[in-house]
CSV table of C-alpha atoms in Angstrom, one decimal:
chain,number,residue,atom,x,y,z
A,1,UNK,CA,0.0,0.0,0.0
A,2,UNK,CA,1.3,3.5,-1.0
A,3,UNK,CA,1.5,6.0,1.7
A,4,UNK,CA,1.6,9.8,1.7
A,5,UNK,CA,2.6,12.6,4.3
A,6,UNK,CA,1.4,15.9,5.2
A,7,UNK,CA,2.2,18.4,7.8
A,8,UNK,CA,0.2,18.1,10.9
A,9,UNK,CA,-1.5,15.0,9.6
A,10,UNK,CA,-2.0,11.7,11.3
A,11,UNK,CA,-0.2,8.5,10.0
A,12,UNK,CA,-2.2,7.0,7.1
A,13,UNK,CA,-3.8,3.8,7.7
A,14,UNK,CA,-7.2,2.3,6.8
A,15,UNK,CA,-10.0,1.8,9.3
A,16,UNK,CA,-10.2,-1.7,7.8
A,17,UNK,CA,-6.7,-2.8,8.2
A,18,UNK,CA,-6.3,-1.4,11.7
A,19,UNK,CA,-9.6,-3.1,12.8
A,20,UNK,CA,-10.6,-6.7,13.3
A,21,UNK,CA,-8.3,-9.7,12.2
A,22,UNK,CA,-11.2,-12.1,12.5
A,23,UNK,CA,-14.9,-11.8,11.8
A,24,UNK,CA,-17.7,-12.7,14.4
A,25,UNK,CA,-20.7,-14.4,12.5
A,26,UNK,CA,-23.1,-13.0,15.2
A,27,UNK,CA,-21.9,-9.4,14.5
A,28,UNK,CA,-22.2,-9.8,10.7
A,29,UNK,CA,-25.8,-11.3,11.2
A,30,UNK,CA,-26.6,-8.3,13.5
A,31,UNK,CA,-25.2,-5.8,11.2
A,32,UNK,CA,-27.1,-7.3,8.1
A,33,UNK,CA,-30.4,-7.4,10.2
A,34,UNK,CA,-30.4,-3.6,9.8
A,35,UNK,CA,-30.3,-3.9,6.1
A,36,UNK,CA,-33.2,-6.6,6.3
A,37,UNK,CA,-35.2,-4.2,8.3
A,38,UNK,CA,-34.5,-1.2,6.3
A,39,UNK,CA,-36.2,-2.6,3.3
A,40,UNK,CA,-39.6,-1.9,4.9
A,41,UNK,CA,-38.9,1.8,4.5
A,42,UNK,CA,-37.4,1.6,1.1
A,43,UNK,CA,-39.6,-0.9,-0.6
A,44,UNK,CA,-42.9,-0.5,1.2
A,45,UNK,CA,-43.0,3.2,2.1
A,46,UNK,CA,-41.0,5.0,-0.7
A,47,UNK,CA,-41.5,2.7,-3.7
A,48,UNK,CA,-44.4,0.2,-3.9
A,49,UNK,CA,-47.1,1.2,-1.4
A,50,UNK,CA,-47.2,4.5,0.6
A,51,UNK,CA,-45.9,6.9,-2.0
A,52,UNK,CA,-48.4,5.3,-4.5
A,53,UNK,CA,-51.1,6.0,-1.9
A,54,UNK,CA,-50.0,9.6,-1.6
A,55,UNK,CA,-50.1,10.4,-5.3
A,56,UNK,CA,-53.5,8.7,-5.8
A,57,UNK,CA,-56.7,10.8,-6.5
A,58,UNK,CA,-57.7,10.6,-2.8
A,59,UNK,CA,-55.3,13.6,-2.2
A,60,UNK,CA,-56.5,15.5,-5.1
A,61,UNK,CA,-55.3,15.6,-8.7
A,62,UNK,CA,-52.6,12.8,-9.2
A,63,UNK,CA,-50.4,15.0,-11.2
A,64,UNK,CA,-50.4,17.8,-8.5
A,65,UNK,CA,-49.8,15.2,-5.7
A,66,UNK,CA,-46.9,13.8,-7.5
A,67,UNK,CA,-45.5,17.2,-8.0
A,68,UNK,CA,-45.7,18.1,-4.4
A,69,UNK,CA,-44.0,14.7,-3.3
A,70,UNK,CA,-41.3,15.3,-5.9
A,71,UNK,CA,-40.8,18.7,-4.5
A,72,UNK,CA,-40.6,17.5,-1.0
A,73,UNK,CA,-38.1,14.7,-2.0
A,74,UNK,CA,-35.9,17.2,-3.8
A,75,UNK,CA,-35.7,19.4,-0.8
A,76,UNK,CA,-34.8,16.2,1.3
A,77,UNK,CA,-32.2,15.5,-1.1
A,78,UNK,CA,-30.6,18.8,-0.8
A,79,UNK,CA,-30.6,18.5,2.8
A,80,UNK,CA,-28.9,15.2,2.7
A,81,UNK,CA,-26.1,16.4,0.2
A,82,UNK,CA,-25.4,19.3,2.6
A,83,UNK,CA,-25.6,17.7,6.0
A,84,UNK,CA,-24.5,13.9,5.4
A,85,UNK,CA,-20.7,14.4,5.5
A,86,UNK,CA,-20.7,16.7,8.6
A,87,UNK,CA,-23.0,14.3,10.6
A,88,UNK,CA,-20.5,11.4,9.8
A,89,UNK,CA,-17.5,13.4,10.6
A,90,UNK,CA,-19.0,14.5,14.1
A,91,UNK,CA,-20.1,10.8,14.8
A,92,UNK,CA,-16.5,9.6,13.9
A,93,UNK,CA,-14.8,12.2,16.3
A,94,UNK,CA,-17.1,11.7,19.1
A,95,UNK,CA,-17.1,8.0,19.2
A,96,UNK,CA,-21.0,8.0,18.7
A,97,UNK,CA,-21.1,6.1,15.3
A,98,UNK,CA,-23.7,3.4,16.9
A,99,UNK,CA,-25.5,6.0,19.0
A,100,UNK,CA,-26.3,8.1,15.9
A,101,UNK,CA,-27.3,4.9,14.0
A,102,UNK,CA,-29.8,4.4,16.8
A,103,UNK,CA,-31.1,7.8,16.9
A,104,UNK,CA,-31.4,8.2,13.2
A,105,UNK,CA,-33.1,4.8,12.8
A,106,UNK,CA,-35.5,5.6,15.7
A,107,UNK,CA,-36.4,8.9,13.9
A,108,UNK,CA,-37.2,7.0,10.7
A,109,UNK,CA,-39.3,4.6,12.6
A,110,UNK,CA,-41.2,7.2,14.3
A,111,UNK,CA,-41.8,9.4,11.2
A,112,UNK,CA,-43.0,6.1,9.6
A,113,UNK,CA,-45.5,5.4,12.3
A,114,UNK,CA,-46.8,8.8,12.2
A,115,UNK,CA,-47.9,8.1,8.6
A,116,UNK,CA,-50.8,6.3,10.1
A,117,UNK,CA,-52.4,9.7,10.7
A,118,UNK,CA,-52.3,10.6,6.9
A,119,UNK,CA,-55.8,10.2,6.2
A,120,UNK,CA,-57.0,9.9,2.5
A,121,UNK,CA,-58.1,13.7,2.0
A,122,UNK,CA,-56.2,16.6,0.1
A,123,UNK,CA,-55.6,18.3,3.5
A,124,UNK,CA,-53.3,15.6,4.6
A,125,UNK,CA,-51.1,15.6,1.6
A,126,UNK,CA,-48.7,18.0,3.0
A,127,UNK,CA,-48.3,16.1,6.1
A,128,UNK,CA,-47.8,12.9,4.3
A,129,UNK,CA,-45.1,14.2,2.0
A,130,UNK,CA,-43.5,15.9,4.8
A,131,UNK,CA,-43.2,12.8,6.9
A,132,UNK,CA,-41.8,10.7,4.0
A,133,UNK,CA,-39.2,13.4,3.0
A,134,UNK,CA,-38.1,13.8,6.5
A,135,UNK,CA,-37.9,10.1,6.8
A,136,UNK,CA,-35.5,10.0,3.7
A,137,UNK,CA,-33.2,12.5,5.3
A,138,UNK,CA,-32.9,10.4,8.7
A,139,UNK,CA,-32.7,7.3,6.7
A,140,UNK,CA,-29.8,8.6,4.7
A,141,UNK,CA,-27.9,9.8,7.9
A,142,UNK,CA,-28.7,6.3,9.5
A,143,UNK,CA,-27.2,4.8,6.3
A,144,UNK,CA,-24.0,6.8,6.7
A,145,UNK,CA,-23.2,5.4,10.0
A,146,UNK,CA,-24.5,1.9,9.0
A,147,UNK,CA,-22.2,1.8,5.9
A,148,UNK,CA,-19.2,3.1,8.0
A,149,UNK,CA,-19.7,0.1,10.3
A,150,UNK,CA,-18.7,-2.3,7.5
A,151,UNK,CA,-15.1,-2.1,8.5
A,152,UNK,CA,-16.1,-2.8,12.1
A,153,UNK,CA,-17.7,-6.2,11.3
A,154,UNK,CA,-15.4,-7.3,8.5
A,155,UNK,CA,-11.7,-7.9,7.7
A,156,UNK,CA,-9.7,-7.2,4.6
A,157,UNK,CA,-10.1,-10.8,3.5
A,158,UNK,CA,-13.9,-10.9,3.7
A,159,UNK,CA,-15.2,-7.4,3.4
A,160,UNK,CA,-16.7,-8.1,-0.1
A,161,UNK,CA,-18.6,-11.0,1.2
A,162,UNK,CA,-19.8,-9.2,4.2
A,163,UNK,CA,-21.1,-6.4,2.1
A,164,UNK,CA,-22.6,-8.5,-0.3
A,165,UNK,CA,-24.4,-10.4,2.4
A,166,UNK,CA,-25.8,-7.2,3.8
A,167,UNK,CA,-27.2,-6.1,0.3
A,168,UNK,CA,-28.6,-9.6,-0.2
A,169,UNK,CA,-30.3,-9.3,3.2
A,170,UNK,CA,-31.9,-6.0,2.2
A,171,UNK,CA,-33.3,-7.3,-1.1
A,172,UNK,CA,-34.8,-10.5,0.5
A,173,UNK,CA,-36.2,-8.3,3.5
A,174,UNK,CA,-37.9,-6.1,1.0
A,175,UNK,CA,-39.6,-9.1,-0.6
A,176,UNK,CA,-40.7,-10.5,2.7
A,177,UNK,CA,-42.1,-7.4,3.9
A,178,UNK,CA,-43.8,-6.7,0.6
A,179,UNK,CA,-45.4,-10.2,0.7
A,180,UNK,CA,-46.7,-9.6,4.2
A,181,UNK,CA,-48.1,-6.2,3.4
A,182,UNK,CA,-50.0,-7.7,0.3
A,183,UNK,CA,-51.4,-10.7,2.1
A,184,UNK,CA,-52.3,-8.8,5.3
A,185,UNK,CA,-53.2,-5.2,4.1
A,186,UNK,CA,-53.3,-4.6,0.3
A,187,UNK,CA,-55.0,-7.8,-0.9
A,188,UNK,CA,-55.8,-9.5,2.3
A,189,UNK,CA,-56.3,-13.3,2.4
A,190,UNK,CA,-57.9,-13.2,5.6
A,191,UNK,CA,-60.7,-11.0,7.1
A,192,UNK,CA,-59.6,-8.9,10.1
A,193,UNK,CA,-59.8,-5.2,11.1
A,194,UNK,CA,-56.5,-4.3,9.5
A,195,UNK,CA,-58.0,-5.2,6.0
A,196,UNK,CA,-60.6,-2.5,6.3
A,197,UNK,CA,-60.5,-0.1,3.4
A,198,UNK,CA,-62.4,2.5,5.2
A,199,UNK,CA,-60.4,5.7,5.4
A,200,UNK,CA,-57.8,3.7,4.0
A,201,UNK,CA,-57.1,2.0,7.3
A,202,UNK,CA,-55.3,-0.9,5.8
A,203,UNK,CA,-52.9,1.4,4.0
A,204,UNK,CA,-52.2,3.4,7.0
A,205,UNK,CA,-51.6,0.3,8.9
A,206,UNK,CA,-48.9,-0.6,6.5
A,207,UNK,CA,-47.0,2.3,8.0
A,208,UNK,CA,-47.2,1.1,11.6
A,209,UNK,CA,-46.0,-2.3,10.2
A,210,UNK,CA,-43.2,-0.8,8.5
A,211,UNK,CA,-42.0,1.2,11.6
A,212,UNK,CA,-42.1,-1.9,13.6
A,213,UNK,CA,-40.3,-4.1,11.1
A,214,UNK,CA,-37.6,-1.5,10.6
A,215,UNK,CA,-37.3,-0.9,14.3
A,216,UNK,CA,-37.2,-4.4,15.5
A,217,UNK,CA,-34.6,-5.7,12.9
A,218,UNK,CA,-32.4,-2.7,13.5
A,219,UNK,CA,-31.9,-3.6,17.2
A,220,UNK,CA,-29.4,-6.4,16.8
A,221,UNK,CA,-26.7,-4.2,15.5
A,222,UNK,CA,-27.2,-1.8,18.4
A,223,UNK,CA,-26.5,-4.5,21.1
A,224,UNK,CA,-24.0,-6.7,19.0
A,225,UNK,CA,-21.4,-4.2,17.6
A,226,UNK,CA,-19.3,-2.1,20.0
A,227,UNK,CA,-19.3,1.5,19.7
A,228,UNK,CA,-16.6,3.3,17.7
A,229,UNK,CA,-13.7,4.6,20.1
A,230,UNK,CA,-13.6,8.2,20.5
A,231,UNK,CA,-10.9,9.9,18.6
A,232,UNK,CA,-7.9,10.8,20.9
A,233,UNK,CA,-7.5,14.5,21.5
A,234,UNK,CA,-10.7,15.2,19.3
A,235,UNK,CA,-11.9,18.8,19.8
A,236,UNK,CA,-15.6,19.6,20.0
A,237,UNK,CA,-16.4,21.6,17.0
A,238,UNK,CA,-19.3,23.8,16.0
A,239,UNK,CA,-21.3,23.3,13.0
A,240,UNK,CA,-19.5,25.9,10.9
A,241,UNK,CA,-16.1,24.8,12.1
A,242,UNK,CA,-17.1,21.2,11.1
A,243,UNK,CA,-17.6,22.4,7.4
A,244,UNK,CA,-14.3,24.2,7.5
A,245,UNK,CA,-12.6,20.8,8.9
A,246,UNK,CA,-14.6,19.0,6.0
A,247,UNK,CA,-13.2,21.3,3.3
A,248,UNK,CA,-9.6,20.9,4.6
A,249,UNK,CA,-10.0,17.1,4.6
A,250,UNK,CA,-11.4,17.0,1.1
A,251,UNK,CA,-8.4,19.0,-0.1
A,252,UNK,CA,-6.0,16.7,2.0
A,253,UNK,CA,-7.8,13.5,0.5
A,254,UNK,CA,-7.4,15.0,-3.1
A,255,UNK,CA,-3.6,15.8,-2.4
A,256,UNK,CA,-2.7,12.5,-0.8
A,257,UNK,CA,-5.2,9.9,-2.2
A,258,UNK,CA,-6.7,11.6,-5.3
A,259,UNK,CA,-8.3,8.1,-6.5
A,260,UNK,CA,-10.6,8.3,-3.6
A,261,UNK,CA,-11.9,11.4,-5.0
A,262,UNK,CA,-12.0,9.9,-8.5
A,263,UNK,CA,-14.0,6.8,-7.2
A,264,UNK,CA,-16.6,9.0,-5.5
A,265,UNK,CA,-17.1,10.9,-8.6
A,266,UNK,CA,-17.3,7.7,-10.7
A,267,UNK,CA,-19.5,6.0,-8.4
A,268,UNK,CA,-21.9,9.0,-8.1
A,269,UNK,CA,-22.6,8.7,-11.9
A,270,UNK,CA,-23.0,4.8,-12.2
A,271,UNK,CA,-25.1,4.6,-9.0
A,272,UNK,CA,-27.6,7.1,-10.4
A,273,UNK,CA,-27.8,4.6,-13.3
A,274,UNK,CA,-28.2,1.6,-11.0
A,275,UNK,CA,-31.0,3.5,-8.9
A,276,UNK,CA,-32.7,4.2,-12.4
A,277,UNK,CA,-32.8,0.6,-13.3
A,278,UNK,CA,-35.2,0.0,-10.4
A,279,UNK,CA,-37.0,3.2,-10.5
A,280,UNK,CA,-37.8,2.9,-14.1
A,281,UNK,CA,-37.9,-0.8,-14.5
A,282,UNK,CA,-41.6,-1.1,-13.5
A,283,UNK,CA,-42.7,1.9,-15.6
A,284,UNK,CA,-41.1,0.2,-18.7
A,285,UNK,CA,-42.6,-3.2,-17.8
A,286,UNK,CA,-46.2,-1.6,-17.8
A,287,UNK,CA,-45.8,1.0,-20.4
A,288,UNK,CA,-43.7,-0.7,-23.1
A,289,UNK,CA,-44.3,-4.4,-22.4
A,290,UNK,CA,-47.8,-4.3,-21.4
A,291,UNK,CA,-47.5,-5.8,-17.8
A,292,UNK,CA,-50.5,-5.5,-15.5
A,293,UNK,CA,-49.8,-4.3,-12.0
A,294,UNK,CA,-49.9,-7.9,-10.7
A,295,UNK,CA,-47.2,-8.8,-13.2
A,296,UNK,CA,-45.2,-5.9,-12.3
A,297,UNK,CA,-45.2,-6.9,-8.5
A,298,UNK,CA,-44.7,-10.5,-9.4
A,299,UNK,CA,-41.5,-9.2,-11.6
A,300,UNK,CA,-40.3,-7.2,-8.7
A,301,UNK,CA,-40.3,-10.1,-6.4
A,302,UNK,CA,-38.2,-12.2,-8.7
A,303,UNK,CA,-36.3,-9.2,-9.5
A,304,UNK,CA,-35.2,-8.7,-6.0
A,305,UNK,CA,-34.5,-12.3,-5.4
A,306,UNK,CA,-32.2,-12.3,-8.5
A,307,UNK,CA,-30.5,-9.1,-7.2
A,308,UNK,CA,-29.8,-10.7,-3.7
A,309,UNK,CA,-28.2,-13.7,-5.4
A,310,UNK,CA,-26.2,-11.4,-7.5
A,311,UNK,CA,-25.0,-9.4,-4.4
A,312,UNK,CA,-23.9,-12.6,-2.7
A,313,UNK,CA,-22.1,-13.9,-5.7
A,314,UNK,CA,-20.4,-10.5,-6.2
A,315,UNK,CA,-19.4,-10.3,-2.7
A,316,UNK,CA,-17.5,-13.7,-2.9
A,317,UNK,CA,-15.8,-12.5,-6.3
A,318,UNK,CA,-15.0,-9.0,-4.7
A,319,UNK,CA,-12.8,-10.7,-2.1
A,320,UNK,CA,-11.0,-12.8,-4.8
A,321,UNK,CA,-10.8,-10.5,-7.7
A,322,UNK,CA,-11.3,-7.0,-6.3
A,323,UNK,CA,-14.1,-4.6,-6.2
A,324,UNK,CA,-13.2,-2.5,-9.3
A,325,UNK,CA,-13.3,-5.8,-11.5
A,326,UNK,CA,-16.7,-6.7,-10.0
A,327,UNK,CA,-18.2,-3.3,-10.7
A,328,UNK,CA,-16.7,-3.2,-14.2
A,329,UNK,CA,-18.1,-6.7,-15.0
A,330,UNK,CA,-21.6,-5.7,-13.4
A,331,UNK,CA,-21.7,-2.4,-15.5
A,332,UNK,CA,-20.8,-4.2,-18.9
A,333,UNK,CA,-23.3,-6.9,-18.0
A,334,UNK,CA,-26.0,-4.2,-17.4
A,335,UNK,CA,-25.1,-2.4,-20.6
A,336,UNK,CA,-25.5,-5.7,-22.7
A,337,UNK,CA,-28.8,-6.6,-21.0
A,338,UNK,CA,-30.2,-3.1,-21.4
A,339,UNK,CA,-29.1,-2.9,-25.0
A,340,UNK,CA,-30.9,-6.2,-25.8
A,341,UNK,CA,-34.1,-5.0,-24.3
A,342,UNK,CA,-33.8,-1.7,-26.2
A,343,UNK,CA,-33.1,-3.3,-29.6
A,344,UNK,CA,-35.6,-6.1,-29.4
A,345,UNK,CA,-38.4,-4.0,-27.7
A,346,UNK,CA,-41.7,-5.6,-27.5
A,347,UNK,CA,-41.6,-7.4,-30.7
A,348,UNK,CA,-42.4,-11.1,-31.4
A,349,UNK,CA,-39.4,-13.1,-32.7
A,350,UNK,CA,-38.6,-16.8,-33.5
A,351,UNK,CA,-35.4,-18.1,-32.1
A,352,UNK,CA,-34.4,-21.8,-33.0
A,353,UNK,CA,-37.8,-22.4,-34.0
A,354,UNK,CA,-39.3,-21.3,-30.7
A,355,UNK,CA,-41.6,-18.2,-30.4
A,356,UNK,CA,-40.1,-15.4,-28.4
A,357,UNK,CA,-42.6,-12.6,-27.4
A,358,UNK,CA,-41.8,-9.2,-26.0
A,359,UNK,CA,-42.7,-10.3,-22.5
A,360,UNK,CA,-40.0,-13.1,-22.6
A,361,UNK,CA,-37.4,-10.5,-23.6
A,362,UNK,CA,-38.3,-8.4,-20.6
A,363,UNK,CA,-38.4,-11.4,-18.2
A,364,UNK,CA,-35.1,-12.8,-19.2
A,365,UNK,CA,-33.0,-9.6,-19.7
A,366,UNK,CA,-34.7,-7.8,-17.0
A,367,UNK,CA,-33.8,-10.1,-14.6
A,368,UNK,CA,-30.2,-10.1,-16.0
A,369,UNK,CA,-30.3,-6.4,-15.2
A,370,UNK,CA,-31.3,-7.3,-11.5
A,371,UNK,CA,-28.6,-9.7,-11.4
A,372,UNK,CA,-25.8,-7.1,-12.1
A,373,UNK,CA,-27.2,-4.4,-10.0
A,374,UNK,CA,-26.6,-6.0,-6.5
A,375,UNK,CA,-22.9,-6.7,-7.1
A,376,UNK,CA,-22.3,-3.3,-8.4
A,377,UNK,CA,-24.1,-1.7,-5.2
A,378,UNK,CA,-22.4,-4.1,-3.0
A,379,UNK,CA,-18.7,-3.6,-4.4
A,380,UNK,CA,-18.9,0.2,-4.3
A,381,UNK,CA,-19.6,0.2,-0.6
A,382,UNK,CA,-16.7,-2.3,-0.1
A,383,UNK,CA,-14.3,-0.2,-2.3
A,384,UNK,CA,-14.9,2.9,-0.5
A,385,UNK,CA,-14.7,1.1,3.1
A,386,UNK,CA,-11.2,-0.3,1.9
A,387,UNK,CA,-10.0,3.4,1.4
A,388,UNK,CA,-11.4,5.0,4.4
A,389,UNK,CA,-8.8,6.4,6.8
A,390,UNK,CA,-8.7,5.2,10.4
A,391,UNK,CA,-11.6,6.7,12.2
A,392,UNK,CA,-12.9,8.5,9.2
A,393,UNK,CA,-15.3,6.0,7.7
A,394,UNK,CA,-18.5,8.1,8.6
A,395,UNK,CA,-17.3,11.3,7.0
A,396,UNK,CA,-16.2,9.5,3.9
A,397,UNK,CA,-19.5,7.6,3.5
A,398,UNK,CA,-21.3,11.0,4.0
A,399,UNK,CA,-19.4,12.3,1.0
A,400,UNK,CA,-20.5,9.2,-0.7
A,401,UNK,CA,-24.1,10.1,-0.1
A,402,UNK,CA,-23.5,13.8,-0.9
A,403,UNK,CA,-21.9,13.0,-4.3
A,404,UNK,CA,-24.6,10.5,-5.2
A,405,UNK,CA,-27.3,13.2,-4.4
A,406,UNK,CA,-25.3,15.7,-6.4
A,407,UNK,CA,-25.7,13.9,-9.6
A,408,UNK,CA,-29.3,12.2,-9.0
A,409,UNK,CA,-30.8,14.2,-11.9
A,410,UNK,CA,-28.8,12.5,-14.4
A,411,UNK,CA,-30.7,9.5,-15.2
A,412,UNK,CA,-34.2,10.8,-14.9
A,413,UNK,CA,-33.2,13.7,-17.1
A,414,UNK,CA,-31.6,11.6,-19.9
A,415,UNK,CA,-34.6,9.1,-19.5
A,416,UNK,CA,-37.0,11.9,-20.2
A,417,UNK,CA,-34.8,13.4,-23.0
A,418,UNK,CA,-34.5,10.3,-24.8
A,419,UNK,CA,-38.2,9.7,-24.8
A,420,UNK,CA,-38.8,13.2,-25.9
A,421,UNK,CA,-36.3,13.1,-28.9
A,422,UNK,CA,-37.8,9.6,-30.0
A,423,UNK,CA,-41.5,10.6,-30.0
A,424,UNK,CA,-41.5,12.3,-33.3
A,425,UNK,CA,-39.7,9.4,-35.1
A,426,UNK,CA,-41.5,6.4,-33.8
A,427,UNK,CA,-45.0,5.0,-33.6
A,428,UNK,CA,-47.4,5.9,-30.8
A,429,UNK,CA,-46.5,4.0,-27.6
A,430,UNK,CA,-43.0,3.2,-28.8
A,431,UNK,CA,-41.1,6.3,-27.5
A,432,UNK,CA,-40.9,5.2,-23.9
A,433,UNK,CA,-38.7,2.2,-24.8
A,434,UNK,CA,-35.9,4.7,-25.8
A,435,UNK,CA,-35.8,6.0,-22.3
A,436,UNK,CA,-33.6,2.9,-21.7
A,437,UNK,CA,-31.0,4.7,-23.9
A,438,UNK,CA,-30.8,7.5,-21.5
A,439,UNK,CA,-30.2,5.1,-18.6
A,440,UNK,CA,-27.4,3.2,-20.7
A,441,UNK,CA,-25.7,6.6,-21.3
A,442,UNK,CA,-25.3,7.1,-17.6
A,443,UNK,CA,-24.2,3.6,-16.7
A,444,UNK,CA,-21.6,3.9,-19.8
A,445,UNK,CA,-20.4,7.2,-18.6
A,446,UNK,CA,-19.9,5.9,-15.0
A,447,UNK,CA,-18.0,3.0,-16.5
A,448,UNK,CA,-15.6,5.2,-18.5
A,449,UNK,CA,-15.0,7.6,-15.5
A,450,UNK,CA,-14.2,4.5,-13.4
A,451,UNK,CA,-11.8,2.7,-15.7
A,452,UNK,CA,-8.7,5.0,-14.9
A,453,UNK,CA,-9.4,4.8,-11.2
A,454,UNK,CA,-6.9,2.7,-9.3
A,455,UNK,CA,-8.1,-0.3,-7.4
A,456,UNK,CA,-8.2,0.0,-3.5
A,457,UNK,CA,-4.8,-2.2,-3.3
A,458,UNK,CA,-3.0,0.2,-5.5
A,459,UNK,CA,-4.3,3.7,-4.0
A,460,UNK,CA,-2.8,5.3,-1.2
A,461,UNK,CA,-4.8,5.8,2.0
A,462,UNK,CA,-5.5,9.3,2.6
A,463,UNK,CA,-3.7,11.5,5.1
A,464,UNK,CA,-6.2,13.8,6.8
A,465,UNK,CA,-5.7,16.7,9.1
A,466,UNK,CA,-6.7,16.3,12.7
A,467,UNK,CA,-9.8,18.3,14.0
């Protein structure tokens, strides 16, 4: 490992290398349990159920409700971008990483539970979107501390496997939570008071279920993983002083480990493409390939299973060939699968004498997309954890969140632009398919920016100034 020096800086070493030499299976399971539980907020509240409820005609015009929700989430994204690095930095220095993981997780659970009081009337729209937006802010803050804990529960030999296991647990937890929600609340298989649709009681109870699910499965990590030691001679800094220290540390990271910054920029681009695969996948399935809602949900369940398998396999490969190769292989796989979907579209073909309808195209290559998303996400986290200076993982993962938010407009903008440009040249109903091209452009850009970035084993650990 290369090293560098700077006046007044600490001796460069990674938090991973200076940490555990052996892994406790109990701690890994406890850590991954948080990922499993967090899926209730991600999959149930913000993706498939509660935000769909908020943008229904019960809250007024659907377009207006969607715009209000989008605006609230945009404000939340700005808050995350501005605050995430400093919250990570302060939890690192104060030896309060686990404490703030618990506080932020509890805040998400509370805000989620309060969604029970969002009745299906237009006057409750602002309350609903505010709770979801605030939940997103605290969820990202919790995620910064959670990701930073990766170095505490893994070793240099198995960090990829541990990260992949966590991502896999998150995908599977989302599937289980969605199935329970569908069977008990949305399309109940038994008659009970929670199945009542009066005042949307069943959907409002989904919020209570999601809060309890997240809170209960988040508890193990708070008991099993020890608190981060307080940084020696750490000074108590005010908020403005914390931003000053953040700027100095970013400059120091760039001066002594520029490839850490390069990776943050590259990953921000391709992670936006990865997010778009799931964000627009269901929309394309319904709009371009004619899937019914039940088919979309069915595909989502299978897609999450495949993504979980991919994350676990990618984790094993990560420890053997390195995270950069796993990410590159995953991005290439995504580009190939996405290109096939774009080219074939919803047409009917015959291969080797067998009928190949458009639905088969989406099922086969859509699942390939899911297979490659998991490893790319997991290895990105493991890549950065390997480069985090000792005691600085929280701050670095805060920058990881910030850079991701800074470019989160790319894939949605290019998706929309591609559809707009294609509309005059294709038959009605065919333009949406070309939105895939916008997502592929973002993934290709991320891949090209990543190629010259050094692997963690070849890049120096940054030397950062003390607080």
